[in-house]
Amino acid sequence: MKEIFKTYKTFLSIFGLLSIGILILFYNALKPKRILPIYQPAEVSFELVDSTLQHIKTRHRVSDFRLMNQNGNIITQRDYKDKIVVVDFFFTTCPSICPIMTDNMGLIQEKIKNQNQIKLLSFSVTPKIDSVAQLKKYAIEKGVIDKHWNLLTGDKKEIYKLARKSYFVVKEDGDGGPFDMIHTENFVLVDPDRRIRGYYDGTNLEEMETLWEDIQVLKQEYPIQLN
């Protein structure tokens, strides 16, 4: 028996490796591909969604906008055509969660330095305070790379509408004003079809890892548009 084993040792080793390889290929072929959910207004916490949309269960897409970035350039949804976008709402003078969120967005920026298909987008909820000059100062302090990450300011009503009717990330009535808003810590993952594919706690490092993993899933879902 030992002699037979010695004679066929090489053959058996190769056969064994080939069998393992074939099993792995079959497993990968049969394993269902992971697909991220598509979030609709009716599936998001009602306190974050405008009352006119809380019943909507299909076909939601984030709206177009026209706002100004940290360099004084007009930015619209057209600048994000065929892109995966990570979005948050913040303000530069926020003393609590915003600095953590900005630092964590910076971690995503570090990962996409050599990629063009993923963009970052931050809307200010205090646009009167966050002028272009203020945003530029903040961008420099936080190491924002302009080609990857826009910080936006502009008409508060427009930003409020985006927050409540597109991305669903702010609560109403911070000071009782009709367009006041209390932003959450959420990061929003938006696909190239302008659909919401994920929400993540922007203050949590573990959720940043989950966000990055989900970005990789979207890159597989949109290989043609993004290459």
JSON list of C-alpha atoms in Angstrom, two decimals:
[
{"chain": "A", "resi": 1, "resn": "MET", "atom": "CA", "xyz": [0.00, 0.00, 0.00]},
{"chain": "A", "resi": 2, "resn": "LYS", "atom": "CA", "xyz": [2.86, 2.37, 0.87]},
{"chain": "A", "resi": 3, "resn": "GLU", "atom": "CA", "xyz": [4.52, 1.63, -2.45]},
{"chain": "A", "resi": 4, "resn": "ILE", "atom": "CA", "xyz": [1.30, 2.38, -4.33]},
{"chain": "A", "resi": 5, "resn": "PHE", "atom": "CA", "xyz": [0.90, 5.64, -2.44]},
{"chain": "A", "resi": 6, "resn": "LYS", "atom": "CA", "xyz": [4.47, 6.67, -3.24]},
{"chain": "A", "resi": 7, "resn": "THR", "atom": "CA", "xyz": [3.94, 5.86, -6.91]},
{"chain": "A", "resi": 8, "resn": "TYR", "atom": "CA", "xyz": [0.77, 7.91, -7.20]},
{"chain": "A", "resi": 9, "resn": "LYS", "atom": "CA", "xyz": [1.61, 10.57, -4.59]},
{"chain": "A", "resi": 10, "resn": "THR", "atom": "CA", "xyz": [2.09, 13.38, -7.13]},
{"chain": "A", "resi": 11, "resn": "PHE", "atom": "CA", "xyz": [-1.02, 12.38, -9.07]},
{"chain": "A", "resi": 12, "resn": "LEU", "atom": "CA", "xyz": [-3.15, 12.21, -5.92]},
{"chain": "A", "resi": 13, "resn": "SER", "atom": "CA", "xyz": [-1.86, 15.60, -4.72]},
{"chain": "A", "resi": 14, "resn": "ILE", "atom": "CA", "xyz": [-2.68, 17.26, -8.06]},
{"chain": "A", "resi": 15, "resn": "PHE", "atom": "CA", "xyz": [-6.06, 15.54, -8.20]},
{"chain": "A", "resi": 16, "resn": "GLY", "atom": "CA", "xyz": [-6.85, 16.70, -4.68]},
{"chain": "A", "resi": 17, "resn": "LEU", "atom": "CA", "xyz": [-5.94, 20.31, -5.45]},
{"chain": "A", "resi": 18, "resn": "LEU", "atom": "CA", "xyz": [-7.98, 20.25, -8.65]},
{"chain": "A", "resi": 19, "resn": "SER", "atom": "CA", "xyz": [-10.98, 18.84, -6.77]},
{"chain": "A", "resi": 20, "resn": "ILE", "atom": "CA", "xyz": [-10.76, 21.59, -4.16]},
{"chain": "A", "resi": 21, "resn": "GLY", "atom": "CA", "xyz": [-10.49, 24.22, -6.89]},
{"chain": "A", "resi": 22, "resn": "ILE", "atom": "CA", "xyz": [-13.53, 22.84, -8.71]},
{"chain": "A", "resi": 23, "resn": "LEU", "atom": "CA", "xyz": [-15.56, 22.79, -5.49]},
{"chain": "A", "resi": 24, "resn": "ILE", "atom": "CA", "xyz": [-14.64, 26.42, -4.80]},
{"chain": "A", "resi": 25, "resn": "LEU", "atom": "CA", "xyz": [-15.67, 27.42, -8.32]},
{"chain": "A", "resi": 26, "resn": "PHE", "atom": "CA", "xyz": [-19.01, 25.62, -7.95]},
{"chain": "A", "resi": 27, "resn": "TYR", "atom": "CA", "xyz": [-19.58, 27.25, -4.56]},
{"chain": "A", "resi": 28, "resn": "ASN", "atom": "CA", "xyz": [-18.89, 30.73, -5.91]},
{"chain": "A", "resi": 29, "resn": "ALA", "atom": "CA", "xyz": [-21.09, 30.11, -8.94]},
{"chain": "A", "resi": 30, "resn": "LEU", "atom": "CA", "xyz": [-24.00, 28.88, -6.86]},
{"chain": "A", "resi": 31, "resn": "LYS", "atom": "CA", "xyz": [-23.65, 31.42, -4.02]},
{"chain": "A", "resi": 32, "resn": "PRO", "atom": "CA", "xyz": [-26.18, 34.22, -4.53]},
{"chain": "A", "resi": 33, "resn": "LYS", "atom": "CA", "xyz": [-24.64, 37.64, -5.12]},
{"chain": "A", "resi": 34, "resn": "ARG", "atom": "CA", "xyz": [-25.25, 40.14, -2.37]},
{"chain": "A", "resi": 35, "resn": "ILE", "atom": "CA", "xyz": [-27.48, 43.02, -3.43]},
{"chain": "A", "resi": 36, "resn": "LEU", "atom": "CA", "xyz": [-28.06, 46.08, -1.29]},
{"chain": "A", "resi": 37, "resn": "PRO", "atom": "CA", "xyz": [-31.63, 47.09, -0.43]},
{"chain": "A", "resi": 38, "resn": "ILE", "atom": "CA", "xyz": [-33.26, 50.09, -2.10]},
{"chain": "A", "resi": 39, "resn": "TYR", "atom": "CA", "xyz": [-34.70, 52.37, 0.56]},
{"chain": "A", "resi": 40, "resn": "GLN", "atom": "CA", "xyz": [-38.09, 53.97, 0.01]},
{"chain": "A", "resi": 41, "resn": "PRO", "atom": "CA", "xyz": [-39.65, 56.78, 2.10]},
{"chain": "A", "resi": 42, "resn": "ALA", "atom": "CA", "xyz": [-42.12, 54.39, 3.76]},
{"chain": "A", "resi": 43, "resn": "GLU", "atom": "CA", "xyz": [-39.20, 52.30, 5.06]},
{"chain": "A", "resi": 44, "resn": "VAL", "atom": "CA", "xyz": [-37.41, 55.18, 6.81]},
{"chain": "A", "resi": 45, "resn": "SER", "atom": "CA", "xyz": [-38.25, 56.50, 10.28]},
{"chain": "A", "resi": 46, "resn": "PHE", "atom": "CA", "xyz": [-41.28, 58.75, 9.78]},
{"chain": "A", "resi": 47, "resn": "GLU", "atom": "CA", "xyz": [-39.77, 61.59, 11.83]},
{"chain": "A", "resi": 48, "resn": "LEU", "atom": "CA", "xyz": [-37.09, 61.98, 9.14]},
{"chain": "A", "resi": 49, "resn": "VAL", "atom": "CA", "xyz": [-39.47, 61.97, 6.17]},
{"chain": "A", "resi": 50, "resn": "ASP", "atom": "CA", "xyz": [-41.70, 64.77, 4.96]},
{"chain": "A", "resi": 51, "resn": "SER", "atom": "CA", "xyz": [-45.33, 63.92, 5.67]},
{"chain": "A", "resi": 52, "resn": "THR", "atom": "CA", "xyz": [-46.20, 64.07, 1.96]},
{"chain": "A", "resi": 53, "resn": "LEU", "atom": "CA", "xyz": [-43.86, 61.14, 1.23]},
{"chain": "A", "resi": 54, "resn": "GLN", "atom": "CA", "xyz": [-44.27, 58.85, 4.23]},
{"chain": "A", "resi": 55, "resn": "HIS", "atom": "CA", "xyz": [-46.60, 56.54, 2.28]},
{"chain": "A", "resi": 56, "resn": "ILE", "atom": "CA", "xyz": [-44.34, 56.18, -0.80]},
{"chain": "A", "resi": 57, "resn": "LYS", "atom": "CA", "xyz": [-43.07, 52.61, -1.28]},
{"chain": "A", "resi": 58, "resn": "THR", "atom": "CA", "xyz": [-41.54, 52.63, -4.76]},
{"chain": "A", "resi": 59, "resn": "ARG", "atom": "CA", "xyz": [-39.50, 54.64, -7.28]},
{"chain": "A", "resi": 60, "resn": "HIS", "atom": "CA", "xyz": [-37.91, 57.14, -4.92]},
{"chain": "A", "resi": 61, "resn": "ARG", "atom": "CA", "xyz": [-34.85, 58.96, -6.26]},
{"chain": "A", "resi": 62, "resn": "VAL", "atom": "CA", "xyz": [-32.92, 61.85, -4.78]},
{"chain": "A", "resi": 63, "resn": "SER", "atom": "CA", "xyz": [-33.70, 65.19, -6.38]},
{"chain": "A", "resi": 64, "resn": "ASP", "atom": "CA", "xyz": [-31.54, 67.54, -8.38]},
{"chain": "A", "resi": 65, "resn": "PHE", "atom": "CA", "xyz": [-30.06, 70.58, -6.67]},
{"chain": "A", "resi": 66, "resn": "ARG", "atom": "CA", "xyz": [-28.10, 73.73, -7.45]},
{"chain": "A", "resi": 67, "resn": "LEU", "atom": "CA", "xyz": [-25.78, 74.79, -4.63]},
{"chain": "A", "resi": 68, "resn": "MET", "atom": "CA", "xyz": [-22.31, 76.28, -4.17]},
{"chain": "A", "resi": 69, "resn": "ASN", "atom": "CA", "xyz": [-19.23, 74.43, -2.96]},
{"chain": "A", "resi": 70, "resn": "GLN", "atom": "CA", "xyz": [-16.20, 75.47, -0.92]},
{"chain": "A", "resi": 71, "resn": "ASN", "atom": "CA", "xyz": [-14.57, 76.99, -3.99]},
{"chain": "A", "resi": 72, "resn": "GLY", "atom": "CA", "xyz": [-17.58, 79.06, -5.01]},
{"chain": "A", "resi": 73, "resn": "ASN", "atom": "CA", "xyz": [-18.46, 76.70, -7.88]},
{"chain": "A", "resi": 74, "resn": "ILE", "atom": "CA", "xyz": [-22.05, 75.79, -8.71]},
{"chain": "A", "resi": 75, "resn": "ILE", "atom": "CA", "xyz": [-22.61, 72.06, -8.11]},
{"chain": "A", "resi": 76, "resn": "THR", "atom": "CA", "xyz": [-25.64, 70.10, -9.34]},
{"chain": "A", "resi": 77, "resn": "GLN", "atom": "CA", "xyz": [-26.71, 66.49, -9.52]},
{"chain": "A", "resi": 78, "resn": "ARG", "atom": "CA", "xyz": [-25.17, 66.45, -12.99]},
{"chain": "A", "resi": 79, "resn": "ASP", "atom": "CA", "xyz": [-21.73, 66.51, -11.35]},
{"chain": "A", "resi": 80, "resn": "TYR", "atom": "CA", "xyz": [-22.57, 63.11, -9.86]},
{"chain": "A", "resi": 81, "resn": "LYS", "atom": "CA", "xyz": [-23.80, 61.40, -13.00]},
{"chain": "A", "resi": 82, "resn": "ASP", "atom": "CA", "xyz": [-22.91, 57.67, -12.95]},
{"chain": "A", "resi": 83, "resn": "LYS", "atom": "CA", "xyz": [-21.24, 58.01, -9.54]},
{"chain": "A", "resi": 84, "resn": "ILE", "atom": "CA", "xyz": [-21.60, 56.26, -6.21]},
{"chain": "A", "resi": 85, "resn": "VAL", "atom": "CA", "xyz": [-22.08, 59.03, -3.65]},
{"chain": "A", "resi": 86, "resn": "VAL", "atom": "CA", "xyz": [-21.73, 59.13, 0.13]},
{"chain": "A", "resi": 87, "resn": "VAL", "atom": "CA", "xyz": [-23.81, 61.99, 1.56]},
{"chain": "A", "resi": 88, "resn": "ASP", "atom": "CA", "xyz": [-24.15, 63.65, 4.94]},
{"chain": "A", "resi": 89, "resn": "PHE", "atom": "CA", "xyz": [-25.60, 66.84, 6.44]},
{"chain": "A", "resi": 90, "resn": "PHE", "atom": "CA", "xyz": [-23.49, 68.88, 8.85]},
{"chain": "A", "resi": 91, "resn": "PHE", "atom": "CA", "xyz": [-22.47, 72.40, 9.90]},
{"chain": "A", "resi": 92, "resn": "THR", "atom": "CA", "xyz": [-18.98, 73.75, 10.48]},
{"chain": "A", "resi": 93, "resn": "THR", "atom": "CA", "xyz": [-19.62, 75.17, 13.95]},
{"chain": "A", "resi": 94, "resn": "CYS", "atom": "CA", "xyz": [-21.20, 71.97, 15.30]},
{"chain": "A", "resi": 95, "resn": "PRO", "atom": "CA", "xyz": [-19.42, 71.08, 18.57]},
{"chain": "A", "resi": 96, "resn": "SER", "atom": "CA", "xyz": [-20.69, 67.52, 18.97]},
{"chain": "A", "resi": 97, "resn": "ILE", "atom": "CA", "xyz": [-21.13, 64.87, 16.27]},
{"chain": "A", "resi": 98, "resn": "CYS", "atom": "CA", "xyz": [-20.03, 66.82, 13.19]},
{"chain": "A", "resi": 99, "resn": "PRO", "atom": "CA", "xyz": [-16.28, 66.74, 13.86]},
{"chain": "A", "resi": 100, "resn": "ILE", "atom": "CA", "xyz": [-16.46, 62.95, 14.26]},
{"chain": "A", "resi": 101, "resn": "MET", "atom": "CA", "xyz": [-18.57, 62.61, 11.11]},
{"chain": "A", "resi": 102, "resn": "THR", "atom": "CA", "xyz": [-16.17, 64.77, 9.15]},
{"chain": "A", "resi": 103, "resn": "ASP", "atom": "CA", "xyz": [-13.18, 62.75, 10.36]},
{"chain": "A", "resi": 104, "resn": "ASN", "atom": "CA", "xyz": [-14.91, 59.53, 9.37]},
{"chain": "A", "resi": 105, "resn": "MET", "atom": "CA", "xyz": [-15.83, 60.93, 5.97]},
{"chain": "A", "resi": 106, "resn": "GLY", "atom": "CA", "xyz": [-12.14, 61.71, 5.71]},
{"chain": "A", "resi": 107, "resn": "LEU", "atom": "CA", "xyz": [-11.39, 58.01, 6.20]},
{"chain": "A", "resi": 108, "resn": "ILE", "atom": "CA", "xyz": [-13.58, 57.22, 3.19]},
{"chain": "A", "resi": 109, "resn": "GLN", "atom": "CA", "xyz": [-11.83, 59.97, 1.24]},
{"chain": "A", "resi": 110, "resn": "GLU", "atom": "CA", "xyz": [-8.48, 58.32, 1.99]},
{"chain": "A", "resi": 111, "resn": "LYS", "atom": "CA", "xyz": [-9.77, 55.05, 0.52]},
{"chain": "A", "resi": 112, "resn": "ILE", "atom": "CA", "xyz": [-10.98, 56.66, -2.73]},
{"chain": "A", "resi": 113, "resn": "LYS", "atom": "CA", "xyz": [-7.92, 58.80, -3.49]},
{"chain": "A", "resi": 114, "resn": "ASN", "atom": "CA", "xyz": [-7.15, 56.75, -6.60]},
{"chain": "A", "resi": 115, "resn": "GLN", "atom": "CA", "xyz": [-10.75, 56.21, -7.66]},
{"chain": "A", "resi": 116, "resn": "ASN", "atom": "CA", "xyz": [-13.04, 58.42, -9.67]},
{"chain": "A", "resi": 117, "resn": "GLN", "atom": "CA", "xyz": [-16.34, 56.53, -9.42]},
{"chain": "A", "resi": 118, "resn": "ILE", "atom": "CA", "xyz": [-16.98, 57.35, -5.75]},
{"chain": "A", "resi": 119, "resn": "LYS", "atom": "CA", "xyz": [-17.71, 60.89, -4.55]},
{"chain": "A", "resi": 120, "resn": "LEU", "atom": "CA", "xyz": [-18.43, 62.52, -1.20]},
{"chain": "A", "resi": 121, "resn": "LEU", "atom": "CA", "xyz": [-21.05, 65.20, -0.60]},
{"chain": "A", "resi": 122, "resn": "SER", "atom": "CA", "xyz": [-21.76, 67.23, 2.54]},
{"chain": "A", "resi": 123, "resn": "PHE", "atom": "CA", "xyz": [-24.67, 69.69, 2.79]},
{"chain": "A", "resi": 124, "resn": "SER", "atom": "CA", "xyz": [-24.55, 72.45, 5.40]},
{"chain": "A", "resi": 125, "resn": "VAL", "atom": "CA", "xyz": [-27.72, 72.81, 7.50]},
{"chain": "A", "resi": 126, "resn": "THR", "atom": "CA", "xyz": [-26.68, 76.33, 8.55]},
{"chain": "A", "resi": 127, "resn": "PRO", "atom": "CA", "xyz": [-25.95, 77.91, 5.17]},
{"chain": "A", "resi": 128, "resn": "LYS", "atom": "CA", "xyz": [-26.16, 81.49, 6.49]},
{"chain": "A", "resi": 129, "resn": "ILE", "atom": "CA", "xyz": [-23.21, 80.75, 8.78]},
{"chain": "A", "resi": 130, "resn": "ASP", "atom": "CA", "xyz": [-21.46, 78.43, 6.37]},
{"chain": "A", "resi": 131, "resn": "SER", "atom": "CA", "xyz": [-20.52, 80.86, 3.62]},
{"chain": "A", "resi": 132, "resn": "VAL", "atom": "CA", "xyz": [-18.19, 79.81, 0.82]},
{"chain": "A", "resi": 133, "resn": "ALA", "atom": "CA", "xyz": [-15.29, 81.34, 2.74]},
{"chain": "A", "resi": 134, "resn": "GLN", "atom": "CA", "xyz": [-16.25, 79.46, 5.91]},
{"chain": "A", "resi": 135, "resn": "LEU", "atom": "CA", "xyz": [-16.57, 76.19, 4.02]},
{"chain": "A", "resi": 136, "resn": "LYS", "atom": "CA", "xyz": [-13.18, 76.74, 2.37]},
{"chain": "A", "resi": 137, "resn": "LYS", "atom": "CA", "xyz": [-11.55, 77.37, 5.75]},
{"chain": "A", "resi": 138, "resn": "TYR", "atom": "CA", "xyz": [-13.18, 74.23, 7.15]},
{"chain": "A", "resi": 139, "resn": "ALA", "atom": "CA", "xyz": [-12.19, 72.20, 4.08]},
{"chain": "A", "resi": 140, "resn": "ILE", "atom": "CA", "xyz": [-8.54, 73.17, 4.48]},
{"chain": "A", "resi": 141, "resn": "GLU", "atom": "CA", "xyz": [-8.59, 72.37, 8.20]},
{"chain": "A", "resi": 142, "resn": "LYS", "atom": "CA", "xyz": [-10.14, 68.95, 7.56]},
{"chain": "A", "resi": 143, "resn": "GLY", "atom": "CA", "xyz": [-8.01, 67.98, 4.57]},
{"chain": "A", "resi": 144, "resn": "VAL", "atom": "CA", "xyz": [-10.85, 67.95, 2.05]},
{"chain": "A", "resi": 145, "resn": "ILE", "atom": "CA", "xyz": [-9.70, 67.04, -1.45]},
{"chain": "A", "resi": 146, "resn": "ASP", "atom": "CA", "xyz": [-11.80, 69.11, -3.85]},
{"chain": "A", "resi": 147, "resn": "LYS", "atom": "CA", "xyz": [-12.03, 66.55, -6.66]},
{"chain": "A", "resi": 148, "resn": "HIS", "atom": "CA", "xyz": [-13.44, 63.94, -4.27]},
{"chain": "A", "resi": 149, "resn": "TRP", "atom": "CA", "xyz": [-15.52, 65.91, -1.78]},
{"chain": "A", "resi": 150, "resn": "ASN", "atom": "CA", "xyz": [-17.86, 68.90, -2.07]},
{"chain": "A", "resi": 151, "resn": "LEU", "atom": "CA", "xyz": [-19.11, 70.88, 0.92]},
{"chain": "A", "resi": 152, "resn": "LEU", "atom": "CA", "xyz": [-22.26, 72.70, -0.17]},
{"chain": "A", "resi": 153, "resn": "THR", "atom": "CA", "xyz": [-24.08, 75.83, 0.93]},
{"chain": "A", "resi": 154, "resn": "GLY", "atom": "CA", "xyz": [-26.93, 77.87, -0.52]},
{"chain": "A", "resi": 155, "resn": "ASP", "atom": "CA", "xyz": [-30.63, 78.42, -0.09]},
{"chain": "A", "resi": 156, "resn": "LYS", "atom": "CA", "xyz": [-31.79, 76.92, 3.20]},
{"chain": "A", "resi": 157, "resn": "LYS", "atom": "CA", "xyz": [-35.21, 76.00, 1.82]},
{"chain": "A", "resi": 158, "resn": "GLU", "atom": "CA", "xyz": [-33.55, 73.96, -0.92]},
{"chain": "A", "resi": 159, "resn": "ILE", "atom": "CA", "xyz": [-31.27, 72.19, 1.55]},
{"chain": "A", "resi": 160, "resn": "TYR", "atom": "CA", "xyz": [-34.21, 71.53, 3.87]},
{"chain": "A", "resi": 161, "resn": "LYS", "atom": "CA", "xyz": [-36.17, 70.03, 0.97]},
{"chain": "A", "resi": 162, "resn": "LEU", "atom": "CA", "xyz": [-33.26, 67.78, 0.06]},
{"chain": "A", "resi": 163, "resn": "ALA", "atom": "CA", "xyz": [-32.87, 66.65, 3.66]},
{"chain": "A", "resi": 164, "resn": "ARG", "atom": "CA", "xyz": [-36.58, 65.90, 4.20]},
{"chain": "A", "resi": 165, "resn": "LYS", "atom": "CA", "xyz": [-37.71, 64.82, 0.74]},
{"chain": "A", "resi": 166, "resn": "SER", "atom": "CA", "xyz": [-34.63, 63.21, -0.81]},
{"chain": "A", "resi": 167, "resn": "TYR", "atom": "CA", "xyz": [-32.16, 61.85, 1.74]},
{"chain": "A", "resi": 168, "resn": "PHE", "atom": "CA", "xyz": [-34.31, 61.62, 4.91]},
{"chain": "A", "resi": 169, "resn": "VAL", "atom": "CA", "xyz": [-31.64, 62.60, 7.42]},
{"chain": "A", "resi": 170, "resn": "VAL", "atom": "CA", "xyz": [-32.99, 65.52, 9.47]},
{"chain": "A", "resi": 171, "resn": "LYS", "atom": "CA", "xyz": [-35.73, 66.20, 11.95]},
{"chain": "A", "resi": 172, "resn": "GLU", "atom": "CA", "xyz": [-37.95, 69.26, 11.97]},
{"chain": "A", "resi": 173, "resn": "ASP", "atom": "CA", "xyz": [-38.32, 72.15, 14.39]},
{"chain": "A", "resi": 174, "resn": "GLY", "atom": "CA", "xyz": [-34.88, 72.82, 15.78]},
{"chain": "A", "resi": 175, "resn": "ASP", "atom": "CA", "xyz": [-35.98, 76.34, 16.79]},
{"chain": "A", "resi": 176, "resn": "GLY", "atom": "CA", "xyz": [-39.54, 76.28, 15.58]},
{"chain": "A", "resi": 177, "resn": "GLY", "atom": "CA", "xyz": [-38.83, 77.85, 12.20]},
{"chain": "A", "resi": 178, "resn": "PRO", "atom": "CA", "xyz": [-40.58, 76.40, 9.13]},
{"chain": "A", "resi": 179, "resn": "PHE", "atom": "CA", "xyz": [-37.28, 75.36, 7.55]},
{"chain": "A", "resi": 180, "resn": "ASP", "atom": "CA", "xyz": [-35.26, 74.61, 10.64]},
{"chain": "A", "resi": 181, "resn": "MET", "atom": "CA", "xyz": [-33.66, 71.20, 10.90]},
{"chain": "A", "resi": 182, "resn": "ILE", "atom": "CA", "xyz": [-31.83, 68.98, 13.36]},
{"chain": "A", "resi": 183, "resn": "HIS", "atom": "CA", "xyz": [-29.47, 66.81, 11.38]},
{"chain": "A", "resi": 184, "resn": "THR", "atom": "CA", "xyz": [-28.73, 63.20, 12.29]},
{"chain": "A", "resi": 185, "resn": "GLU", "atom": "CA", "xyz": [-25.41, 61.37, 12.30]},
{"chain": "A", "resi": 186, "resn": "ASN", "atom": "CA", "xyz": [-26.40, 59.37, 9.23]},
{"chain": "A", "resi": 187, "resn": "PHE", "atom": "CA", "xyz": [-24.29, 58.87, 6.14]},
{"chain": "A", "resi": 188, "resn": "VAL", "atom": "CA", "xyz": [-26.35, 57.99, 3.07]},
{"chain": "A", "resi": 189, "resn": "LEU", "atom": "CA", "xyz": [-25.13, 55.72, 0.27]},
{"chain": "A", "resi": 190, "resn": "VAL", "atom": "CA", "xyz": [-26.62, 56.66, -3.11]},
{"chain": "A", "resi": 191, "resn": "ASP", "atom": "CA", "xyz": [-26.20, 54.60, -6.27]},
{"chain": "A", "resi": 192, "resn": "PRO", "atom": "CA", "xyz": [-25.66, 55.90, -9.84]},
{"chain": "A", "resi": 193, "resn": "ASP", "atom": "CA", "xyz": [-29.43, 55.69, -10.41]},
{"chain": "A", "resi": 194, "resn": "ARG", "atom": "CA", "xyz": [-29.92, 58.19, -7.55]},
{"chain": "A", "resi": 195, "resn": "ARG", "atom": "CA", "xyz": [-31.49, 55.57, -5.27]},
{"chain": "A", "resi": 196, "resn": "ILE", "atom": "CA", "xyz": [-30.71, 55.28, -1.56]},
{"chain": "A", "resi": 197, "resn": "ARG", "atom": "CA", "xyz": [-28.93, 51.99, -0.84]},
{"chain": "A", "resi": 198, "resn": "GLY", "atom": "CA", "xyz": [-27.84, 52.35, 2.76]},
{"chain": "A", "resi": 199, "resn": "TYR", "atom": "CA", "xyz": [-27.76, 54.38, 5.99]},
{"chain": "A", "resi": 200, "resn": "TYR", "atom": "CA", "xyz": [-24.78, 54.34, 8.35]},
{"chain": "A", "resi": 201, "resn": "ASP", "atom": "CA", "xyz": [-23.93, 55.93, 11.69]},
{"chain": "A", "resi": 202, "resn": "GLY", "atom": "CA", "xyz": [-21.29, 58.46, 10.70]},
{"chain": "A", "resi": 203, "resn": "THR", "atom": "CA", "xyz": [-19.85, 58.49, 14.23]},
{"chain": "A", "resi": 204, "resn": "ASN", "atom": "CA", "xyz": [-19.21, 54.73, 14.33]},
{"chain": "A", "resi": 205, "resn": "LEU", "atom": "CA", "xyz": [-15.98, 53.29, 12.92]},
{"chain": "A", "resi": 206, "resn": "GLU", "atom": "CA", "xyz": [-17.46, 49.80, 12.53]},
{"chain": "A", "resi": 207, "resn": "GLU", "atom": "CA", "xyz": [-20.26, 51.23, 10.42]},
{"chain": "A", "resi": 208, "resn": "MET", "atom": "CA", "xyz": [-17.66, 52.96, 8.26]},
{"chain": "A", "resi": 209, "resn": "GLU", "atom": "CA", "xyz": [-16.23, 49.53, 7.50]},
{"chain": "A", "resi": 210, "resn": "THR", "atom": "CA", "xyz": [-19.73, 48.32, 6.63]},
{"chain": "A", "resi": 211, "resn": "LEU", "atom": "CA", "xyz": [-20.19, 51.35, 4.39]},
{"chain": "A", "resi": 212, "resn": "TRP", "atom": "CA", "xyz": [-16.95, 50.59, 2.58]},
{"chain": "A", "resi": 213, "resn": "GLU", "atom": "CA", "xyz": [-17.98, 46.96, 2.08]},
{"chain": "A", "resi": 214, "resn": "ASP", "atom": "CA", "xyz": [-21.33, 48.09, 0.67]},
{"chain": "A", "resi": 215, "resn": "ILE", "atom": "CA", "xyz": [-19.57, 50.45, -1.72]},
{"chain": "A", "resi": 216, "resn": "GLN", "atom": "CA", "xyz": [-17.71, 47.43, -3.11]},
{"chain": "A", "resi": 217, "resn": "VAL", "atom": "CA", "xyz": [-21.04, 45.66, -3.61]},
{"chain": "A", "resi": 218, "resn": "LEU", "atom": "CA", "xyz": [-22.35, 48.66, -5.59]},
{"chain": "A", "resi": 219, "resn": "LYS", "atom": "CA", "xyz": [-19.21, 48.72, -7.71]},
{"chain": "A", "resi": 220, "resn": "GLN", "atom": "CA", "xyz": [-20.01, 45.15, -8.77]},
{"chain": "A", "resi": 221, "resn": "GLU", "atom": "CA", "xyz": [-23.61, 46.11, -9.50]},
{"chain": "A", "resi": 222, "resn": "TYR", "atom": "CA", "xyz": [-22.57, 49.03, -11.73]},
{"chain": "A", "resi": 223, "resn": "PRO", "atom": "CA", "xyz": [-19.42, 47.85, -13.56]},
{"chain": "A", "resi": 224, "resn": "ILE", "atom": "CA", "xyz": [-20.32, 49.31, -16.97]},
{"chain": "A", "resi": 225, "resn": "GLN", "atom": "CA", "xyz": [-21.42, 52.76, -15.81]},
{"chain": "A", "resi": 226, "resn": "LEU", "atom": "CA", "xyz": [-18.43, 53.20, -13.54]},
{"chain": "A", "resi": 227, "resn": "ASN", "atom": "CA", "xyz": [-15.53, 51.98, -15.68]}
]
